[in-house]
Amino acid sequence: MKDRPTVLIFTDMDSINTASALKEEMLIAEPDAVVIIIDALELYADTLKDFVEKVFGIPANLKKRLAHLKEKLISRHVDDVGVYDNVMKPKGSYKRMLNIVNRYMPGLVVSVGFGAFTEAVAVRDSGKTEPFRVVSYIPDYALNRQLVNSYLDGYVVATMGVKTSLVNSKIPEDKVIAAKYAVAGKFFDGITREAALKIMKLPSEKPVITLVAYSADDLKIFDGVDLSSVTPLCYCGENREAYSKSIDYGFYAYNEGASAALIYAASDAVITPPEAYYTQAAFKTGKIVALTAPRDNLEKLNFRKLSPYTESVTDNVAVVNFLRKLVAGELIAAKPPEYGGDAGKALLSFAFTEHTYKK
């Protein structure tokens, strides 16, 4: 693929929406590009499988759960600077990365979150591939310092606060670009609230709230809460337990087969954990945003950064107060500032000349 700009995006399943939005932005900037999204867990699958089966004695057909476990373990150390080496010992993950890079011959490898940047920089400097650059995209409101790696060619970040934190961690300022959060264009297709509700066959006379539920536990804040004053929607993705439980609570439930963008278009307010993608989609589409309790240390940092622009619904009492204020018209939509241009275009700029892609 030497004759076309080629990009590999490594991500975990928790960040797949962000990776897809980055791909969309890159292809708008450079329609001739080849952009391939790769699940970073593919680099480690055999190792994790062996570990789980041998240590815990259970079947390891649990890729998403293992990826989430890996993310949780890393996020416990958000205030610790990672210690990295660009020369890896011969490991299965390194060999897989080498094979992938030689297969596609990218000019750019993008790591979303923790998506395999250690293997990428080791392969880049091995002398066994065509030259390419390795850049990290950080789609959070605060810096997880485990991502600080001086061997990376650069960073694209979503806030000036994260850029400042990277510079304070000895990353040269010219290696860090602040750009807007990447969110899929389908969220901005112009469909009105009334049209969305008509398509979804939902009533329009009451305020519409959407809960983004990652697990059934996210529904606990609605224990004993009267939802009759609103039209409650719940987007559960692939979590079947959350889908079933949300119906029990009186929500209109939607899984991954439904359009999150259509659900957002129908909504007046979005209740979501303090993670980047669905939170930022709500900000960008002008919704009132309420945050549920943080699930890990990184979300705690995000929660603090977002508190001036959001409501807090961390327990039943807070939910009741939020619904009361929403119905009374006492809440207004707010959003944090954005900086720079498209993240996809910013990432391309690290590896390709200005004349390679559209300005």
Tab-separated table of C-alpha atoms in Angstrom:
chain	number	residue	atom	x	y	z
A	1	MET	CA	0.000	0.000	0.000
A	2	LYS	CA	2.986	2.271	-0.558
A	3	ASP	CA	1.134	4.391	-3.125
A	4	ARG	CA	-1.686	5.317	-0.706
A	5	PRO	CA	-1.518	6.901	2.757
A	6	THR	CA	-2.021	3.948	5.098
A	7	VAL	CA	-2.940	4.201	8.776
A	8	LEU	CA	-3.355	1.487	11.391
A	9	ILE	CA	-5.454	2.366	14.447
A	10	PHE	CA	-4.976	0.080	17.454
A	11	THR	CA	-7.717	0.261	20.046
A	12	ASP	CA	-9.548	-1.750	22.662
A	13	MET	CA	-13.262	-2.451	22.528
A	14	ASP	CA	-14.005	0.295	25.067
A	15	SER	CA	-12.609	2.866	22.604
A	16	ILE	CA	-13.929	1.413	19.343
A	17	ASN	CA	-16.404	4.281	18.829
A	18	THR	CA	-13.600	6.809	19.136
A	19	ALA	CA	-11.416	4.831	16.725
A	20	SER	CA	-14.260	4.684	14.192
A	21	ALA	CA	-14.787	8.449	14.475
A	22	LEU	CA	-11.065	9.034	13.885
A	23	LYS	CA	-11.206	6.832	10.793
A	24	GLU	CA	-14.162	8.837	9.499
A	25	GLU	CA	-12.309	12.131	9.985
A	26	MET	CA	-9.174	10.793	8.283
A	27	LEU	CA	-11.097	9.610	5.235
A	28	ILE	CA	-12.779	12.994	4.928
A	29	ALA	CA	-9.369	14.674	5.042
A	30	GLU	CA	-7.794	12.118	2.701
A	31	PRO	CA	-10.348	10.065	0.706
A	32	ASP	CA	-7.596	7.939	-0.876
A	33	ALA	CA	-6.225	6.821	2.480
A	34	VAL	CA	-6.388	3.257	3.740
A	35	VAL	CA	-7.392	3.299	7.429
A	36	ILE	CA	-7.572	-0.028	9.257
A	37	ILE	CA	-8.831	-0.458	12.833
A	38	ILE	CA	-7.273	-3.352	14.754
A	39	ASP	CA	-8.351	-4.655	18.155
A	40	ALA	CA	-5.182	-4.304	20.254
A	41	LEU	CA	-6.162	-7.383	22.206
A	42	GLU	CA	-5.266	-9.443	19.133
A	43	LEU	CA	-1.630	-8.832	20.087
A	44	TYR	CA	-2.081	-10.401	23.516
A	45	ALA	CA	-4.962	-12.855	23.084
A	46	ASP	CA	-2.936	-16.056	23.413
A	47	THR	CA	-1.026	-14.821	26.456
A	48	LEU	CA	-4.200	-13.738	28.245
A	49	LYS	CA	-5.935	-16.966	27.288
A	50	ASP	CA	-3.128	-19.060	28.765
A	51	PHE	CA	-3.037	-16.931	31.922
A	52	VAL	CA	-6.761	-17.152	32.605
A	53	GLU	CA	-7.039	-20.846	31.834
A	54	LYS	CA	-3.956	-21.930	33.768
A	55	VAL	CA	-4.201	-19.585	36.766
A	56	PHE	CA	-7.974	-19.391	37.218
A	57	GLY	CA	-8.933	-22.658	35.551
A	58	ILE	CA	-11.789	-21.163	33.531
A	59	PRO	CA	-12.421	-20.974	29.781
A	60	ALA	CA	-10.909	-17.836	28.270
A	61	ASN	CA	-13.447	-17.023	25.615
A	62	LEU	CA	-13.796	-13.621	27.290
A	63	LYS	CA	-11.888	-11.127	25.124
A	64	LYS	CA	-13.915	-8.051	25.997
A	65	ARG	CA	-13.863	-8.840	29.709
A	66	LEU	CA	-10.102	-9.322	29.621
A	67	ALA	CA	-9.617	-6.069	27.742
A	68	HIS	CA	-11.727	-4.251	30.329
A	69	LEU	CA	-9.711	-5.903	33.135
A	70	LYS	CA	-6.461	-4.729	31.529
A	71	GLU	CA	-7.815	-1.195	31.293
A	72	LYS	CA	-8.908	-1.256	34.941
A	73	LEU	CA	-5.499	-2.454	36.130
A	74	ILE	CA	-3.709	0.308	34.251
A	75	SER	CA	-6.143	3.014	35.328
A	76	ARG	CA	-5.378	2.340	38.984
A	77	HIS	CA	-2.015	4.005	38.391
A	78	VAL	CA	-3.157	7.151	36.570
A	79	ASP	CA	-0.763	9.332	38.569
A	80	ASP	CA	2.299	7.150	37.914
A	81	VAL	CA	4.483	7.844	34.886
A	82	GLY	CA	4.946	4.707	32.818
A	83	VAL	CA	8.450	3.320	32.370
A	84	TYR	CA	8.902	2.213	28.777
A	85	ASP	CA	11.689	0.872	26.590
A	86	ASN	CA	11.607	0.967	22.815
A	87	VAL	CA	13.478	-2.356	22.568
A	88	MET	CA	11.264	-5.299	23.486
A	89	LYS	CA	12.364	-8.813	24.173
A	90	PRO	CA	11.073	-11.333	21.624
A	91	LYS	CA	7.427	-11.582	22.641
A	92	GLY	CA	4.360	-12.839	20.864
A	93	SER	CA	2.836	-9.346	20.869
A	94	TYR	CA	5.964	-7.817	19.303
A	95	LYS	CA	6.088	-10.483	16.592
A	96	ARG	CA	2.412	-9.990	15.782
A	97	MET	CA	2.934	-6.236	15.508
A	98	LEU	CA	5.927	-6.783	13.214
A	99	ASN	CA	3.870	-9.068	10.984
A	100	ILE	CA	0.960	-6.615	10.861
A	101	VAL	CA	3.181	-3.661	9.990
A	102	ASN	CA	4.977	-5.579	7.234
A	103	ARG	CA	1.640	-6.745	5.843
A	104	TYR	CA	0.109	-3.276	5.532
A	105	MET	CA	3.225	-1.037	5.384
A	106	PRO	CA	1.583	1.944	7.146
A	107	GLY	CA	2.999	5.430	7.243
A	108	LEU	CA	1.267	5.984	10.581
A	109	VAL	CA	0.284	3.823	13.538
A	110	VAL	CA	-2.220	5.397	15.930
A	111	SER	CA	-2.682	4.149	19.464
A	112	VAL	CA	-6.043	5.031	21.016
A	113	GLY	CA	-5.595	4.885	24.765
A	114	PHE	CA	-3.313	1.976	25.569
A	115	GLY	CA	-3.614	0.391	22.140
A	116	ALA	CA	-0.215	-1.282	21.759
A	117	PHE	CA	2.136	1.699	21.494
A	118	THR	CA	4.979	-0.183	23.217
A	119	GLU	CA	5.031	-2.819	20.478
A	120	ALA	CA	4.635	-0.175	17.778
A	121	VAL	CA	7.668	1.887	18.808
A	122	ALA	CA	9.777	-1.267	19.193
A	123	VAL	CA	8.869	-2.416	15.691
A	124	ARG	CA	9.403	1.084	14.296
A	125	ASP	CA	12.985	1.111	15.605
A	126	SER	CA	13.768	-2.511	14.728
A	127	GLY	CA	14.993	-1.785	11.210
A	128	LYS	CA	12.777	-4.621	9.950
A	129	THR	CA	10.049	-2.477	8.377
A	130	GLU	CA	9.560	0.514	6.131
A	131	PRO	CA	9.666	3.784	8.127
A	132	PHE	CA	6.470	4.818	9.916
A	133	ARG	CA	5.463	7.049	12.802
A	134	VAL	CA	3.679	6.193	16.045
A	135	VAL	CA	1.236	8.676	17.564
A	136	SER	CA	-1.067	8.408	20.583
A	137	TYR	CA	-4.580	9.821	20.629
A	138	ILE	CA	-5.830	10.577	24.163
A	139	PRO	CA	-9.624	11.064	24.194
A	140	ASP	CA	-9.963	12.057	27.849
A	141	TYR	CA	-10.388	15.235	29.848
A	142	ALA	CA	-7.433	14.431	32.106
A	143	LEU	CA	-4.075	12.722	31.580
A	144	ASN	CA	-3.461	9.146	32.608
A	145	ARG	CA	0.274	9.447	33.190
A	146	GLN	CA	0.782	5.803	32.213
A	147	LEU	CA	0.540	7.117	28.638
A	148	VAL	CA	3.627	9.323	28.969
A	149	ASN	CA	6.162	7.740	26.616
A	150	SER	CA	9.109	9.709	25.231
A	151	TYR	CA	9.568	7.238	22.359
A	152	LEU	CA	6.288	8.184	20.693
A	153	ASP	CA	6.507	10.526	17.708
A	154	GLY	CA	3.667	12.620	19.049
A	155	TYR	CA	0.331	13.013	20.756
A	156	VAL	CA	-3.039	14.346	19.713
A	157	VAL	CA	-5.092	15.310	22.758
A	158	ALA	CA	-8.580	16.655	23.291
A	159	THR	CA	-7.927	19.361	25.910
A	160	MET	CA	-5.306	21.970	26.683
A	161	GLY	CA	-5.150	20.574	30.209
A	162	VAL	CA	-3.920	17.215	28.898
A	163	LYS	CA	-1.406	18.991	26.653
A	164	THR	CA	-0.086	20.966	29.616
A	165	SER	CA	0.209	17.801	31.685
A	166	LEU	CA	2.196	16.076	28.919
A	167	VAL	CA	4.554	19.049	28.588
A	168	ASN	CA	5.016	19.101	32.354
A	169	SER	CA	5.914	15.409	32.046
A	170	LYS	CA	8.850	16.305	29.738
A	171	ILE	CA	7.130	15.656	26.400
A	172	PRO	CA	8.260	18.416	23.971
A	173	GLU	CA	5.456	20.851	23.260
A	174	ASP	CA	5.856	20.559	19.490
A	175	LYS	CA	5.035	16.846	19.758
A	176	VAL	CA	1.581	17.539	21.255
A	177	ILE	CA	-1.379	18.835	19.229
A	178	ALA	CA	-4.667	19.815	20.858
A	179	ALA	CA	-7.630	18.957	18.621
A	180	LYS	CA	-11.368	18.471	18.982
A	181	TYR	CA	-12.843	15.225	20.233
A	182	ALA	CA	-13.597	12.764	17.470
A	183	VAL	CA	-17.323	11.953	17.362
A	184	ALA	CA	-19.089	10.207	14.464
A	185	GLY	CA	-20.718	12.543	11.964
A	186	LYS	CA	-24.033	10.694	12.236
A	187	PHE	CA	-24.682	12.560	15.502
A	188	PHE	CA	-24.902	15.798	13.510
A	189	ASP	CA	-27.143	14.812	10.602
A	190	GLY	CA	-29.681	17.509	11.492
A	191	ILE	CA	-32.620	15.331	12.485
A	192	THR	CA	-34.944	17.177	14.869
A	193	ARG	CA	-36.161	15.946	18.222
A	194	GLU	CA	-39.716	15.724	16.910
A	195	ALA	CA	-38.683	13.732	13.840
A	196	ALA	CA	-36.558	11.359	15.937
A	197	LEU	CA	-39.404	10.714	18.360
A	198	LYS	CA	-41.770	10.077	15.465
A	199	ILE	CA	-39.360	7.566	13.922
A	200	MET	CA	-38.968	5.843	17.298
A	201	LYS	CA	-42.758	5.979	17.952
A	202	LEU	CA	-42.305	7.729	21.300
A	203	PRO	CA	-44.425	10.410	23.020
A	204	SER	CA	-43.224	13.990	22.676
A	205	GLU	CA	-45.096	15.853	25.414
A	206	LYS	CA	-42.589	15.106	28.227
A	207	PRO	CA	-38.835	15.717	28.514
A	208	VAL	CA	-36.788	12.814	27.140
A	209	ILE	CA	-33.800	11.478	29.034
A	210	THR	CA	-31.291	8.914	27.819
A	211	LEU	CA	-29.230	6.782	30.165
A	212	VAL	CA	-26.042	5.303	28.685
A	213	ALA	CA	-25.671	2.065	30.665
A	214	TYR	CA	-22.441	0.072	30.503
A	215	SER	CA	-23.676	-2.465	33.042
A	216	ALA	CA	-26.781	-3.400	34.993
A	217	ASP	CA	-25.247	-1.669	38.031
A	218	ASP	CA	-25.710	1.671	36.275
A	219	LEU	CA	-29.473	1.294	36.837
A	220	LYS	CA	-29.192	1.207	40.646
A	221	ILE	CA	-29.454	4.987	40.950
A	222	PHE	CA	-33.034	4.642	39.680
A	223	ASP	CA	-34.157	2.385	42.537
A	224	GLY	CA	-37.434	3.793	43.791
A	225	VAL	CA	-37.368	6.732	41.356
A	226	ASP	CA	-40.654	7.739	39.733
A	227	LEU	CA	-40.004	8.162	35.988
A	228	SER	CA	-43.534	9.181	35.061
A	229	SER	CA	-42.589	12.837	34.544
A	230	VAL	CA	-40.164	12.005	31.693
A	231	THR	CA	-39.820	9.659	28.737
A	232	PRO	CA	-36.867	7.478	29.812
A	233	LEU	CA	-34.616	5.822	27.214
A	234	CYS	CA	-31.677	3.522	27.906
A	235	TYR	CA	-28.891	2.764	25.446
A	236	CYS	CA	-27.202	-0.446	26.590
A	237	GLY	CA	-24.945	-1.373	23.688
A	238	GLU	CA	-24.074	-5.065	23.887
A	239	ASN	CA	-24.815	-5.482	27.595
A	240	ARG	CA	-27.789	-7.842	27.704
A	241	GLU	CA	-28.161	-7.685	31.493
A	242	ALA	CA	-28.437	-3.896	31.418
A	243	TYR	CA	-30.953	-4.148	28.574
A	244	SER	CA	-33.180	-6.514	30.550
A	245	LYS	CA	-32.897	-4.577	33.799
A	246	SER	CA	-33.644	-1.231	32.153
A	247	ILE	CA	-36.939	-2.615	30.873
A	248	ASP	CA	-37.796	-3.689	34.423
A	249	TYR	CA	-37.195	-0.105	35.571
A	250	GLY	CA	-39.574	1.264	32.954
A	251	PHE	CA	-37.085	2.441	30.327
A	252	TYR	CA	-37.458	2.111	26.596
A	253	ALA	CA	-34.388	-0.073	26.060
A	254	TYR	CA	-32.084	-0.084	23.019
A	255	ASN	CA	-29.106	-2.302	22.246
A	256	GLU	CA	-26.244	-2.071	19.745
A	257	GLY	CA	-28.700	-2.630	16.882
A	258	ALA	CA	-30.210	0.807	17.492
A	259	SER	CA	-28.720	4.109	16.389
A	260	ALA	CA	-27.198	5.971	19.317
A	261	ALA	CA	-27.292	9.111	17.173
A	262	LEU	CA	-31.061	8.796	16.667
A	263	ILE	CA	-31.553	8.231	20.397
A	264	TYR	CA	-29.496	11.353	21.146
A	265	ALA	CA	-31.516	13.365	18.609
A	266	ALA	CA	-34.694	12.437	20.497
A	267	SER	CA	-33.244	13.395	23.891
A	268	ASP	CA	-33.286	16.555	25.951
A	269	ALA	CA	-30.749	15.235	28.466
A	270	VAL	CA	-28.165	12.469	28.585
A	271	ILE	CA	-27.062	10.627	31.729
A	272	THR	CA	-23.718	8.917	31.218
A	273	PRO	CA	-20.564	7.797	33.004
A	274	PRO	CA	-17.737	10.379	32.843
A	275	GLU	CA	-15.978	8.838	29.863
A	276	ALA	CA	-15.148	10.697	26.702
A	277	TYR	CA	-17.139	9.460	23.711
A	278	TYR	CA	-20.793	9.487	24.767
A	279	THR	CA	-20.210	12.465	27.044
A	280	GLN	CA	-18.679	14.507	24.247
A	281	ALA	CA	-21.383	13.448	21.790
A	282	ALA	CA	-23.916	14.854	24.255
A	283	PHE	CA	-22.016	18.127	24.622
A	284	LYS	CA	-21.622	18.534	20.860
A	285	THR	CA	-25.293	17.906	20.189
A	286	GLY	CA	-26.393	20.462	22.764
A	287	LYS	CA	-27.804	18.121	25.404
A	288	ILE	CA	-28.012	18.691	29.128
A	289	VAL	CA	-25.440	16.275	30.577
A	290	ALA	CA	-25.585	14.495	33.926
A	291	LEU	CA	-22.776	12.237	35.139
A	292	THR	CA	-23.107	8.993	37.041
A	293	ALA	CA	-20.474	7.953	39.597
A	294	PRO	CA	-16.947	7.324	38.264
A	295	ARG	CA	-16.061	3.662	37.746
A	296	ASP	CA	-12.272	3.973	37.982
A	297	ASN	CA	-9.510	6.452	38.807
A	298	LEU	CA	-9.379	7.987	35.344
A	299	GLU	CA	-13.111	8.626	35.386
A	300	LYS	CA	-12.671	10.312	38.771
A	301	LEU	CA	-10.310	12.782	37.089
A	302	ASN	CA	-12.765	13.255	34.216
A	303	PHE	CA	-15.606	13.779	36.682
A	304	ARG	CA	-13.767	16.622	38.411
A	305	LYS	CA	-12.846	18.281	35.122
A	306	LEU	CA	-16.440	18.121	33.860
A	307	SER	CA	-18.250	19.161	37.033
A	308	PRO	CA	-18.611	22.856	35.992
A	309	TYR	CA	-20.507	21.807	32.848
A	310	THR	CA	-22.657	18.940	34.109
A	311	GLU	CA	-25.147	17.806	36.701
A	312	SER	CA	-24.271	15.003	39.124
A	313	VAL	CA	-26.537	11.958	39.525
A	314	THR	CA	-24.468	9.642	41.685
A	315	ASP	CA	-27.361	8.395	43.844
A	316	ASN	CA	-31.162	8.156	43.988
A	317	VAL	CA	-31.659	11.517	45.679
A	318	ALA	CA	-29.552	13.271	43.057
A	319	VAL	CA	-31.543	11.609	40.258
A	320	VAL	CA	-34.835	12.797	41.744
A	321	ASN	CA	-33.506	16.355	42.039
A	322	PHE	CA	-32.155	16.250	38.495
A	323	LEU	CA	-35.489	15.104	37.061
A	324	ARG	CA	-37.375	17.746	39.056
A	325	LYS	CA	-35.150	20.545	37.729
A	326	LEU	CA	-35.298	19.168	34.174
A	327	VAL	CA	-39.100	19.048	34.134
A	328	ALA	CA	-39.280	22.547	35.655
A	329	GLY	CA	-37.041	23.917	32.900
A	330	GLU	CA	-34.358	24.992	35.373
A	331	LEU	CA	-31.437	23.356	33.528
A	332	ILE	CA	-29.504	24.632	30.536
A	333	ALA	CA	-27.023	22.834	28.310
A	334	ALA	CA	-23.350	23.714	28.733
A	335	LYS	CA	-20.132	22.322	27.342
A	336	PRO	CA	-16.377	22.590	27.959
A	337	PRO	CA	-14.227	24.504	25.454
A	338	GLU	CA	-12.689	22.770	22.446
A	339	TYR	CA	-9.359	23.534	20.802
A	340	GLY	CA	-7.846	23.065	17.372
A	341	GLY	CA	-9.208	21.281	14.337
A	342	ASP	CA	-10.215	17.716	13.579
A	343	ALA	CA	-8.317	15.039	15.467
A	344	GLY	CA	-8.118	12.824	12.387
A	345	LYS	CA	-6.458	15.539	10.323
A	346	ALA	CA	-4.088	16.352	13.191
A	347	LEU	CA	-2.995	12.710	13.383
A	348	LEU	CA	-2.352	12.578	9.634
A	349	SER	CA	-0.105	15.632	9.901
A	350	PHE	CA	2.487	13.658	11.882
A	351	ALA	CA	3.189	11.233	9.052
A	352	PHE	CA	2.127	12.790	5.775
A	353	THR	CA	2.936	16.117	4.135
A	354	GLU	CA	0.429	18.910	3.824
A	355	HIS	CA	-0.003	18.058	0.148
A	356	THR	CA	-0.891	14.425	0.856
A	357	TYR	CA	-4.298	15.154	2.315
A	358	LYS	CA	-6.945	17.863	2.025
A	359	LYS	CA	-6.591	20.990	4.102
